[in-house]
Coordinates of C-alpha atoms and ligand atoms in Angstrom, one line a residue:
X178 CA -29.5 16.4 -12.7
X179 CA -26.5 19.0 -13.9
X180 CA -23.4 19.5 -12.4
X181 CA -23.2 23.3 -11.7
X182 CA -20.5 25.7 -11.9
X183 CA -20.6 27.4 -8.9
X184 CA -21.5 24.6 -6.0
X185 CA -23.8 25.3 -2.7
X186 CA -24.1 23.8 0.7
X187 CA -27.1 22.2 1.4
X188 CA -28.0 23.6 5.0
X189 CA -31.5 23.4 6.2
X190 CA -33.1 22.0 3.2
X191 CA -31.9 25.0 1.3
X192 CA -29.0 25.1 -1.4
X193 CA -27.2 28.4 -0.1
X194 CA -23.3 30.1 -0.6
X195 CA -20.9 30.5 1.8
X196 CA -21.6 33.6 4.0
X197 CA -18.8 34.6 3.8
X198 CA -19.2 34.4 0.1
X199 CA -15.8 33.3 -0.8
X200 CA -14.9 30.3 -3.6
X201 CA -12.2 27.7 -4.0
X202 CA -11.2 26.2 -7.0
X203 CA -12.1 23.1 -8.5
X204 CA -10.0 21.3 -10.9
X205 CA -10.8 18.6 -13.4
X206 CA -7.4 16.3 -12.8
X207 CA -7.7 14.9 -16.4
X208 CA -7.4 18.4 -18.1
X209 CA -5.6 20.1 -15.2
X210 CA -7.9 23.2 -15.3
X211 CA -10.4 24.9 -13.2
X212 CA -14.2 23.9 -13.8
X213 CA -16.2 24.6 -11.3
X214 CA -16.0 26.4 -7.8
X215 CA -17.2 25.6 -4.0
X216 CA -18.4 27.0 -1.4
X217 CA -15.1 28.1 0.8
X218 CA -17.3 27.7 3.9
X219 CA -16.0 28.4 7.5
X220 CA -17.4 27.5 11.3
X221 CA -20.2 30.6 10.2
X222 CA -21.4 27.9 8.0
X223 CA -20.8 24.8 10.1
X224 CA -23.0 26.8 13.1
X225 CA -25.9 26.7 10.5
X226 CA -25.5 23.6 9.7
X227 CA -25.6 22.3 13.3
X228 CA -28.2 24.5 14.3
X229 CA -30.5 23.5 11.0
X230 CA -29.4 19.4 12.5
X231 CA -30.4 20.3 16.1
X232 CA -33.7 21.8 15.1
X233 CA -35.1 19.1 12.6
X234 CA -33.4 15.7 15.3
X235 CA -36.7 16.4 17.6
X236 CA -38.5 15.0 14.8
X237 CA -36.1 13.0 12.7
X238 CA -35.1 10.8 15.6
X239 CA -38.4 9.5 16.2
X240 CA -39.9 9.0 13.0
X241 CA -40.9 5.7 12.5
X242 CA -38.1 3.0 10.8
X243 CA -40.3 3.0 8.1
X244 CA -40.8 6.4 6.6
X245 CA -37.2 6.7 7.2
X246 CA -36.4 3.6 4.9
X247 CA -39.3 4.8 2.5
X248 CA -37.0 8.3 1.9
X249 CA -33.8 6.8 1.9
X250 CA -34.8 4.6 -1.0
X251 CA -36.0 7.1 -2.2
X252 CA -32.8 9.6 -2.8
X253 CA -31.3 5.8 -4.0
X254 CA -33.9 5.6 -7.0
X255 CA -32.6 9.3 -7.9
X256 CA -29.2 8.8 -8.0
X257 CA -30.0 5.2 -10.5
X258 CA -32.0 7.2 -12.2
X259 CA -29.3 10.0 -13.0
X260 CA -26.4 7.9 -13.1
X261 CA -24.7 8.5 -16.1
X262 CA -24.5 12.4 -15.0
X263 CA -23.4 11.2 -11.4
X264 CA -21.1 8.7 -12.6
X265 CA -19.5 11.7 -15.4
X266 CA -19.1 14.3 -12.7
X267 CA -17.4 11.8 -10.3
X268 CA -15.0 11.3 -13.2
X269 CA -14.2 14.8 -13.8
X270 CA -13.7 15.6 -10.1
X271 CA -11.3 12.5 -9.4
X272 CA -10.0 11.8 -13.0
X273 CA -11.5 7.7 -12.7
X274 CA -12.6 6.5 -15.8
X275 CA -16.3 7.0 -16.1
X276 CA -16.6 3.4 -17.0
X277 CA -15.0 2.6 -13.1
X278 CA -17.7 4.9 -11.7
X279 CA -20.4 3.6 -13.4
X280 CA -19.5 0.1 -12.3
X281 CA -18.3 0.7 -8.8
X282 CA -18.6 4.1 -7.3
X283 CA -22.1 5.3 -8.4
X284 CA -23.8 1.7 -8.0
X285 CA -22.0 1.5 -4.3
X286 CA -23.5 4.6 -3.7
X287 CA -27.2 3.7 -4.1
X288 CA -26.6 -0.2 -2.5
X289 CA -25.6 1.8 1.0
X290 CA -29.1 3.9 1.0
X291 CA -30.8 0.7 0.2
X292 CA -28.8 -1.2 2.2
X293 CA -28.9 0.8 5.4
X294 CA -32.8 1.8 4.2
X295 CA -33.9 -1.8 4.6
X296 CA -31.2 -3.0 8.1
X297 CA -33.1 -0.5 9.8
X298 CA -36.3 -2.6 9.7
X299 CA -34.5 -5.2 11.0
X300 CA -32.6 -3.9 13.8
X301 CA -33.0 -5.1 17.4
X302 CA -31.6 -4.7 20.6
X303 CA -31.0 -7.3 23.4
X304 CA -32.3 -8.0 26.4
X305 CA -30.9 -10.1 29.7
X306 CA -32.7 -11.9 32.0
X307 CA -31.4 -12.5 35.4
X308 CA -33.9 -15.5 36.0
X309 CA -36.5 -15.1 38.8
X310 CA -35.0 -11.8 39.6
X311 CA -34.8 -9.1 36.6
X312 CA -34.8 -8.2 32.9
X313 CA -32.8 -6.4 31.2
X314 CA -33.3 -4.6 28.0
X315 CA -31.4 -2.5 25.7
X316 CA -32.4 0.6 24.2
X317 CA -30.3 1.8 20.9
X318 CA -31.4 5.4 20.8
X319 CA -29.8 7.7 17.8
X320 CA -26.9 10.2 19.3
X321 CA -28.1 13.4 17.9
X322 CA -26.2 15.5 15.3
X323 CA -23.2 13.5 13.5
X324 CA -20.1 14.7 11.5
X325 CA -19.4 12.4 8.5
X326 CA -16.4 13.5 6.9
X327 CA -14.9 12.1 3.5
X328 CA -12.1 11.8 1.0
X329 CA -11.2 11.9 -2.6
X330 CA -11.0 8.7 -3.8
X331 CA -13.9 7.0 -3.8
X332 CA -16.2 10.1 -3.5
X333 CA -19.7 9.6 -3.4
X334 CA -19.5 6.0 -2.3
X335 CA -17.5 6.7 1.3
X336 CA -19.8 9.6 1.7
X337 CA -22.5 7.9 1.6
X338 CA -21.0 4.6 3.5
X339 CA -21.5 7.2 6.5
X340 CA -24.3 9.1 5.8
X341 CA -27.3 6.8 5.2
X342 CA -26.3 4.8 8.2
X343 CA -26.1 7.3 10.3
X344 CA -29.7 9.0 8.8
X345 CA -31.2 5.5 9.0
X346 CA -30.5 5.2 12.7
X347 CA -32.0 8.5 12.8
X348 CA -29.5 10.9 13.1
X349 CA -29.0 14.5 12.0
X350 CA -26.1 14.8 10.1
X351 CA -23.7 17.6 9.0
X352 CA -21.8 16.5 6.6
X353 CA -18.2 17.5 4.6
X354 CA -17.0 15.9 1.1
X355 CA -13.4 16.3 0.2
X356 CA -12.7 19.7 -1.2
X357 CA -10.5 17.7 -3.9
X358 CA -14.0 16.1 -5.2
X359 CA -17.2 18.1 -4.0
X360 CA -19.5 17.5 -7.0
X361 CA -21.9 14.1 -6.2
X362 CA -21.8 15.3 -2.8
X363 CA -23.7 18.5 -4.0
X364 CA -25.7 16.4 -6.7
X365 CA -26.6 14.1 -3.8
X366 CA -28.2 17.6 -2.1
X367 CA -30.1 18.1 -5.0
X368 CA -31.1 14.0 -4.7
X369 CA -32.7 14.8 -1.1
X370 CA -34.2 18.1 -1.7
X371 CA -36.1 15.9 -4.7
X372 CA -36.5 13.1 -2.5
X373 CA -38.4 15.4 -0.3
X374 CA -36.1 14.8 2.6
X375 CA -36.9 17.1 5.5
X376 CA -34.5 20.0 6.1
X377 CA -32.1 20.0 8.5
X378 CA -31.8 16.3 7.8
X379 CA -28.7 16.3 6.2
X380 CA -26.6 18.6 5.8
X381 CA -23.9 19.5 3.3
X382 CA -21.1 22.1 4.0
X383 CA -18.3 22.1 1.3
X384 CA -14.8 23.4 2.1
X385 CA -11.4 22.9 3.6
X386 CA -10.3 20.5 6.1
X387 CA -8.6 22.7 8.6
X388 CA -11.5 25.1 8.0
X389 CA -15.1 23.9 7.8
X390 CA -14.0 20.0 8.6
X391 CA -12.4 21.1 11.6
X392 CA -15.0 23.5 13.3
X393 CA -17.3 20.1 12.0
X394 CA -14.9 18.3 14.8
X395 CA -14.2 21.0 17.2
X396 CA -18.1 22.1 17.6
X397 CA -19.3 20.5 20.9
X398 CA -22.8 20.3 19.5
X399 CA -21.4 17.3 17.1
X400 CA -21.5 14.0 19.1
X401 CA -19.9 11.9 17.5
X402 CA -17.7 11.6 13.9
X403 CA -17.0 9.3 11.4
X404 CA -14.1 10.2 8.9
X405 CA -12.5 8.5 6.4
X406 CA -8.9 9.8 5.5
X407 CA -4.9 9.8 6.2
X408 CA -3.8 8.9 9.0
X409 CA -2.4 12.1 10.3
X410 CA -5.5 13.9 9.5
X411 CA -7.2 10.9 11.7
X412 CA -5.0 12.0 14.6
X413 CA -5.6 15.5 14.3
X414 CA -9.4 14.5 14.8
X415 CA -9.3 12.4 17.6
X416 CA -6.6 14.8 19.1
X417 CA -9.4 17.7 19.2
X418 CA -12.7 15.2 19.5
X419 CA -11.5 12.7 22.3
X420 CA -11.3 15.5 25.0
X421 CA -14.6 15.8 24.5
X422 CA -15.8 12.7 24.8
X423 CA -17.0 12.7 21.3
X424 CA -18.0 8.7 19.6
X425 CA -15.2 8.3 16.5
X426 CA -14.9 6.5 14.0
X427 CA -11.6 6.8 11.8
X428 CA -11.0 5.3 8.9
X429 CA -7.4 5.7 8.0
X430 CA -4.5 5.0 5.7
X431 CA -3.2 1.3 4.9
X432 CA -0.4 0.2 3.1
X433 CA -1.7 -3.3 2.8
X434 CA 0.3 -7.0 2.0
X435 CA -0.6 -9.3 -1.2
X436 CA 1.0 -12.3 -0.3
X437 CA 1.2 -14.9 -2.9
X438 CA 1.9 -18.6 -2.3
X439 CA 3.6 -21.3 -5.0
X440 CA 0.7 -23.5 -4.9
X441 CA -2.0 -20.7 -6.2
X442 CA -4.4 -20.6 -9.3
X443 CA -1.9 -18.4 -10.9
X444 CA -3.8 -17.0 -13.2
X445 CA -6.2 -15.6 -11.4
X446 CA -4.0 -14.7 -8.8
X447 CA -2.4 -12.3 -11.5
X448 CA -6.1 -11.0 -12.8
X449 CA -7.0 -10.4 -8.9
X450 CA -3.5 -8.8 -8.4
X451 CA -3.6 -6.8 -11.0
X452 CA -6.8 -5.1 -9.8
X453 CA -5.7 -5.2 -6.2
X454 CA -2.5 -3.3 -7.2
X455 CA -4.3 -0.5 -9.9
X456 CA -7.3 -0.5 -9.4
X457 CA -8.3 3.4 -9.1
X458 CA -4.8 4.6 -9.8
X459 CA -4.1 2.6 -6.1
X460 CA -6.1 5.2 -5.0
X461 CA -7.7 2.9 -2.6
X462 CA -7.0 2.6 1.1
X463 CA -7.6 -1.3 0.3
X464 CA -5.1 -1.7 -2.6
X465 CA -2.6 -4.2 -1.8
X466 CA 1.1 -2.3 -2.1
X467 CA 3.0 -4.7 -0.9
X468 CA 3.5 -7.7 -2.8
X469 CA 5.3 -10.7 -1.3
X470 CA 5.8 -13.6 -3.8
X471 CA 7.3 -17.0 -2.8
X472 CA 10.0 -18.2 -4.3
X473 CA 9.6 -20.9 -6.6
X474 CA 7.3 -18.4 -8.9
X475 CA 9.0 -14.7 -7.8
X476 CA 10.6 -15.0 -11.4
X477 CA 7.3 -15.6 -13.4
X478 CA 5.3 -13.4 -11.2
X479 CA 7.9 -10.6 -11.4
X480 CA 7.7 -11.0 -15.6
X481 CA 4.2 -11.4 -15.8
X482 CA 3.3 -8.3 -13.5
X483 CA 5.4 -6.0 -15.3
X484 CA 4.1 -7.1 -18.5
X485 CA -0.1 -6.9 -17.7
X486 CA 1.0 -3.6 -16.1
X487 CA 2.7 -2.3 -19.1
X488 CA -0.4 -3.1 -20.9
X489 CA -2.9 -1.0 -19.0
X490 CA -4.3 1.6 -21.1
X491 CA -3.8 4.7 -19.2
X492 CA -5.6 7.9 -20.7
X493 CA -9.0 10.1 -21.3
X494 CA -11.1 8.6 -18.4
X495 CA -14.4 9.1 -20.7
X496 CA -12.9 6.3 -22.8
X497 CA -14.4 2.9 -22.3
X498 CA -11.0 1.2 -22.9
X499 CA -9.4 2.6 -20.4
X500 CA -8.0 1.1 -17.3
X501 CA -6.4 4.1 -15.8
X502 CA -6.9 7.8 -15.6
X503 CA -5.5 10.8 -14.2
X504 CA -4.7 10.8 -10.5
X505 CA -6.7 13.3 -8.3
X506 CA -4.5 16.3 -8.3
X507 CA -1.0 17.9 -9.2
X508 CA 0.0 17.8 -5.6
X509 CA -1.2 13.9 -5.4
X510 CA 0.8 13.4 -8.2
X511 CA 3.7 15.0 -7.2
X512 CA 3.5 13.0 -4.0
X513 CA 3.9 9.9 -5.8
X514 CA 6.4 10.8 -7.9
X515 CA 8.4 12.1 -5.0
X516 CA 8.1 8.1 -3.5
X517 CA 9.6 6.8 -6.3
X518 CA 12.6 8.8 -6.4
X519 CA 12.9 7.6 -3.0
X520 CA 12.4 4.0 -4.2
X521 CA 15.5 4.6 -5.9
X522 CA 17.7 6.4 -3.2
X523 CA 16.8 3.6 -1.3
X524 CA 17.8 0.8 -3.1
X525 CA 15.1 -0.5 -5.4
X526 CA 15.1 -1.0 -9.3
X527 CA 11.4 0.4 -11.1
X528 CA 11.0 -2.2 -13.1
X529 CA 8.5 -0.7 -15.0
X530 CA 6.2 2.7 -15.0
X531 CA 6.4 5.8 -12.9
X532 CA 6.6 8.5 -15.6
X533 CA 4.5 11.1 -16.9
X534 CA 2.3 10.0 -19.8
X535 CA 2.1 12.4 -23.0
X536 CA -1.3 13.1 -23.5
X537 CA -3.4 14.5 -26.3
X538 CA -5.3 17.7 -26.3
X539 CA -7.5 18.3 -24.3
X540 CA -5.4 16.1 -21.5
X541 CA -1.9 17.7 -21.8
X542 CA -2.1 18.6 -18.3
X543 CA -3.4 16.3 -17.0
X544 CA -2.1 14.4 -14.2
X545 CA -1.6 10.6 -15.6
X546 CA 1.2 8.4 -14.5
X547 CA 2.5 5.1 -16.0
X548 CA 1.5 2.1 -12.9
X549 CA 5.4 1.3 -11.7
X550 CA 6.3 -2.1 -9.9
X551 CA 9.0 -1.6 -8.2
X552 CA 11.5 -4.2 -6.7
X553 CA 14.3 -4.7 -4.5
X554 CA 13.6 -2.8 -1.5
X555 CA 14.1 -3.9 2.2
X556 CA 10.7 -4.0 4.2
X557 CA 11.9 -1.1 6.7
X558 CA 12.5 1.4 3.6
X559 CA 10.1 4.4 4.0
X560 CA 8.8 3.0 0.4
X561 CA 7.3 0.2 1.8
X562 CA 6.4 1.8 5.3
X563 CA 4.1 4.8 4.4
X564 CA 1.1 5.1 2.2
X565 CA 1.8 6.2 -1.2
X566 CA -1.9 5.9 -2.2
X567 CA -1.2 6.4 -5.9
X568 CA -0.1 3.7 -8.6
X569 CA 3.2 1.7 -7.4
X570 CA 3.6 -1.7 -6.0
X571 CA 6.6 -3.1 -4.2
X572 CA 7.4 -7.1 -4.9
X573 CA 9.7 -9.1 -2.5
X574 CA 10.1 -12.5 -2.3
X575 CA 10.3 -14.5 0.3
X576 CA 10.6 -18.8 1.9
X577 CA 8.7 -19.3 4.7
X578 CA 5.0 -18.8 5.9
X579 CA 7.0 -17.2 8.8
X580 CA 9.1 -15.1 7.2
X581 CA 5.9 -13.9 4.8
X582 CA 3.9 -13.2 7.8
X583 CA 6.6 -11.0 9.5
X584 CA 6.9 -8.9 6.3
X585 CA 3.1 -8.5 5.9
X586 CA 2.7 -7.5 9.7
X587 CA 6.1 -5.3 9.7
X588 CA 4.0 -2.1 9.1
X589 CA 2.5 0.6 11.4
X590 CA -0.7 0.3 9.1
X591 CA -3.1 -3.0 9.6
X592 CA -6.3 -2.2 7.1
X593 CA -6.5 -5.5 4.9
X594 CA -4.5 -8.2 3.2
X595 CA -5.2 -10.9 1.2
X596 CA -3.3 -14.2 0.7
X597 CA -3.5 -16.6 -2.6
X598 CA -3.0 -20.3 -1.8
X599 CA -4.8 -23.6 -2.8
X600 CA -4.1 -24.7 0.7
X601 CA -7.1 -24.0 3.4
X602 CA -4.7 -24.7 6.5
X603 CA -2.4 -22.2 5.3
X604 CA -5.0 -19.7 4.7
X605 CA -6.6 -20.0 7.9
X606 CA -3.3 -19.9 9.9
X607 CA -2.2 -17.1 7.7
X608 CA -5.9 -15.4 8.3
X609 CA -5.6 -15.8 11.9
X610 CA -2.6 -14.1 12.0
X611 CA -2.6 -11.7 10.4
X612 CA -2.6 -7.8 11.9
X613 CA -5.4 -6.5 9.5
X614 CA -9.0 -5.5 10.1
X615 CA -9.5 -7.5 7.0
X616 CA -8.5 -10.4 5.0
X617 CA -9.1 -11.5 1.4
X618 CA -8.5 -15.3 0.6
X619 CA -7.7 -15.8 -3.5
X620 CA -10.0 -12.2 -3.8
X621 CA -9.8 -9.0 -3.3
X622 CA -12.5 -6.2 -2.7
X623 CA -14.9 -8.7 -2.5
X624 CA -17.4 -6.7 -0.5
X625 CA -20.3 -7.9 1.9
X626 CA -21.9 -4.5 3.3
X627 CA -23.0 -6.9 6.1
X628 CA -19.4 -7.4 7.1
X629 CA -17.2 -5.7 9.9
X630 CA -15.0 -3.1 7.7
X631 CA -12.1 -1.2 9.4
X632 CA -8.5 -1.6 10.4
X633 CA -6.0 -1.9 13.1
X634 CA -2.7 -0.5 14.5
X635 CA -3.0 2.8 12.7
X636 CA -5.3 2.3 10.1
X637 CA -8.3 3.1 12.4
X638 CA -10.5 3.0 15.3
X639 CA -13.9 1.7 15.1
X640 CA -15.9 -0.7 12.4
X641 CA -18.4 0.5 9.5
X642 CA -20.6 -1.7 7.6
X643 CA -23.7 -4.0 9.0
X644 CA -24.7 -4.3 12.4
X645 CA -21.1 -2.7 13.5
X646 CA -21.9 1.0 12.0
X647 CA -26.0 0.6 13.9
X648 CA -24.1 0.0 16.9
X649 CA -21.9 3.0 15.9
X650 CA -24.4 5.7 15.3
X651 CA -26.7 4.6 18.6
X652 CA -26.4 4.7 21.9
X653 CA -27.1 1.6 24.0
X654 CA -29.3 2.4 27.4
X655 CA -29.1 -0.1 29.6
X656 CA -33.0 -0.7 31.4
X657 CA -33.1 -3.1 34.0
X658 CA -36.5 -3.7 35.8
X659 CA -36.9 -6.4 38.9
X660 CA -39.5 -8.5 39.2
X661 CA -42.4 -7.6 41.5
Ligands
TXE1092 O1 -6.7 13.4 3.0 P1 -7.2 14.1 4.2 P2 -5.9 14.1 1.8 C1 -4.3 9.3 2.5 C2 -3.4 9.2 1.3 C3 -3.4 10.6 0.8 C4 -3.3 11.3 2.2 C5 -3.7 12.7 2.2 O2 -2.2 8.7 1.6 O3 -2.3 10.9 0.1 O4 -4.2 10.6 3.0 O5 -4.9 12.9 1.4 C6 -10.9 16.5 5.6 N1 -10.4 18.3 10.4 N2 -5.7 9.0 2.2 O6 -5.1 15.2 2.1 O7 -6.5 15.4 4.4 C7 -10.6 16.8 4.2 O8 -11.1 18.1 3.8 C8 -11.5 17.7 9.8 C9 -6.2 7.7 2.5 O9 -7.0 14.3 0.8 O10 -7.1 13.1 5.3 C10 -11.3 15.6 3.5 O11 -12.7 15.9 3.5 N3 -11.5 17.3 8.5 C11 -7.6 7.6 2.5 C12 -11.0 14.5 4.5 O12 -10.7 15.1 5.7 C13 -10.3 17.4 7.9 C14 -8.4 8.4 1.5 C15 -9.8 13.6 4.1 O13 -8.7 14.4 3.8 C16 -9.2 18.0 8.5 C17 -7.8 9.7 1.3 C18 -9.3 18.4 9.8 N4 -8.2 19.0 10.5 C19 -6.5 9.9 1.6 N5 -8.2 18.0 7.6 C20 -8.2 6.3 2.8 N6 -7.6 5.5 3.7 O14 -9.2 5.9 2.2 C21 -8.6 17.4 6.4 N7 -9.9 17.1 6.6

């Protein structure tokens, strides 16, 4: 399974162009140069899609839980199968080491078919009994035609977070991958046409966000939409989907709190916090950002941070020694540049990082920037209010469980944080206080697919993952019969 140069949507079983016929760009972020081209698809396109969805759902919704698992593991066995080639062309559309896509994003990828190929076996409604009187039962019906729409960072794995749910349920789906990384969302077409998935099934439009993702959301035939992205993209959705009474699921920005106690495993709080700070370029909407440090240990944490992050190896993301690679784009990179100049307007000292690295041929333009840690910032800066998303970490210290708390929940954002302590009160009082959709104790990214996943405040509406994303892409009808 190739990459291609000149991409297609996947509408209606078919791999087709644009009608229009038009192309955008696509740039390999390590080498900063055009290498492929997508379909610049518009609402003509989306129309097809939907109508290719509404045609095959008559069908699709009612096949039996099993032949629907029996495909879905299916297209899972073809992506293991290719994934060096999937796990190479995630790389050169997001500039992640191959090694990171090969461990993480490609296996992820497969785990949610199989994941959501197998729940679906298993799924069940309830029922209520009103004794002597009535039962009640619960019918969890698919909703019809589905938008999944998804980002950059972690490509193929968020893509498919949403899409095999929402096919296992039995749902037709029309479907958008960021523009920035389009490739194993167009492999992954290739996957179901081999997998022999019926057309209409799925459906792949490539393109712009204001353009084919929005006449995805605006199209009244789409019933309900699942997006993972910023924040303000997030409330342009539910801005144009909530007047029509469209199910949402959004999935937004965080700008999430690592907050370190004296009495921690220190060493392994610096192995976990190292990944939880870089991990992906921070390119992760779970990466912890803010780093609050008590006391007693600020001074050994605040030396031995800076020196393990001087020590990543940031560089050709085919390499298996490195750590880091490029970020995802120019603009991207420009954006997190721009954050820490204003690090510096606003008070804090980079202790280490935030230049441009000198690469090589063929990387020298590339788009790879040294990890910073910055320190020195009040929590109310803009640095340590809005999502940078790309390599920097703030540090703070701090006294009291109080005062740690305050900081940590001091954001608009609420996706995850995670605590390190030796001390299970603490963690449970922190835990249950804490304004995040998730928290980590002495881990981070430890991942469940059984688990609620999500945010709060605005970092999302809505839960994927297990039983929460079944509820999500059915609809419960209430049947109540009395007794004779
Ligand atoms: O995301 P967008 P971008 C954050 C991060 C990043 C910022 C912007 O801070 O710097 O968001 O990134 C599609 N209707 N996160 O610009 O625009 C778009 O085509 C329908 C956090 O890449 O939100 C893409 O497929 N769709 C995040 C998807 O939405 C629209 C991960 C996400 O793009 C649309 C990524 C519209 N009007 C970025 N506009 C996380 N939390 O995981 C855009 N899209």
């Amino acid at each position: 399974m190739s990459p291609d140069k000149y991409l297609k949507n996947y509408i209606n079983g078919a791999l087709v162009p644009a009608e229009s016929g038009n192309y955008l760009d696509n740039v390999n972020p390590a080498i900063g140069q055009v290498y492929s081209h997508i379909p610049d698809s518009d609402e003509e396109d989306v129309k097809k899609a939907i109508a290719a969805a509404q045609k095959a759902y008559p069908e699709w919704s009612t096949t039996e839980p099993r032949v629907r698992f029996r495909l879905l593991m299916r297209i899972a066995d073809i992506i293991e199968q290719n994934m060096q080639a999937f796990a190479e062309a995630e790389s050169a559309d997001s500039g992640k080491p191959v090694s990171m896509a090969m461990s993480v994003d490609i296996p992820r990828a497969q785990s949610n078919f199989r994941f959501f190929a197998t729940s679906i076996l298993h799924f069940g409604a309830e029922s209520h009994h009103m004794a002597g009187e009535a039962i009640n039962y619960t019918l969890r019906q698919p909703i019809g035609v589905v938008g999944c729409i998804s980002p950059w960072n972690l490509p193929l794995y968020l893509f498919t977070w949403k899409i095999a749910p929402a096919l296992a349920t039995g749902n037709c789906v029309v479907g958008k991958p960021s523009e920035l990384t389009p490739m194993t969302a167009y492999m992954l077409s290739k996957a179901c046409i081999e997998a022999g998935l019926p057309a209409g099934v799925l459906n792949i439009v490539h393109g712009l966000g204001h353009k084919a993702g929005q006449a995805i959301v605006e199209a009244p035939e789409v019933k309900a939409i699942s997006f993972t992205g910023g924040t303000s993209t997030g409330k342009k959705i539910a801005a144009t989907a909530a007047p029509e009474f469209k199910k949402l699921s959004l999935e937004l920005g965080g700008k999430n709190p690592n907050i370190i106690f004296a009495d921690c495993d220190f060493d392994e709080m610096m192995v976990g916090t190292l990944r939880s700070s870089f991990s992906n370029n921070g390119q992760i909407c779970l990466c912890g950002s803010r780093i609050y440090v008590e006391r007693p240990i600020y001074d050994r944490f605040r030396d031995e941070l800076v020196k393990r992050t001087q020590f990543l190896k940031v560089g050709d993301p085919s390499s298996s020694v490195t750590d880091l690679g490029a970020l995802v784009s120019k603009g991207h990179m420009e954006k997190v540049q721009s954050y820490l100049s204003l690090a510096e307007v606003e008070g804090g000292t980079i202790l280490c990082g935030g230049t441009p690295v000198e690469m090589p041929a063929p990387f020298e333009e590339g788009y790879f920037l040294r990890p910073a840690v910055v320190e020195g910032l009040p929590i109310d800066c803009r640095t340590n209010q809005e999502e940078i998303f790309g390599p920097v970490v703030t540090i703070a210290p701090f006294d009291t469980e109080e005062e740690a708390l305050a900081m940590a929940n001091g954001t608009q954002f609420g996706l995850s944080a995670t605590v390190w302590t030796k001390d299970i009160s603490r963690a449970n009082r922190m835990a249950e206080k804490l304004q995040s959709g998730i928290v980590w104790v002495n881990c981070w990214m430890v991942r469940d697919l059984r688990t609620p996943f999500g945010g709060v405040k605005n970092s999302g509406v809505g839960r994927e993952g297990g039983q929460e994303v079944l509820r999500f892409f059915t609809e419960p009808k209430n049947v109540c019969i009395k007794y004779g």
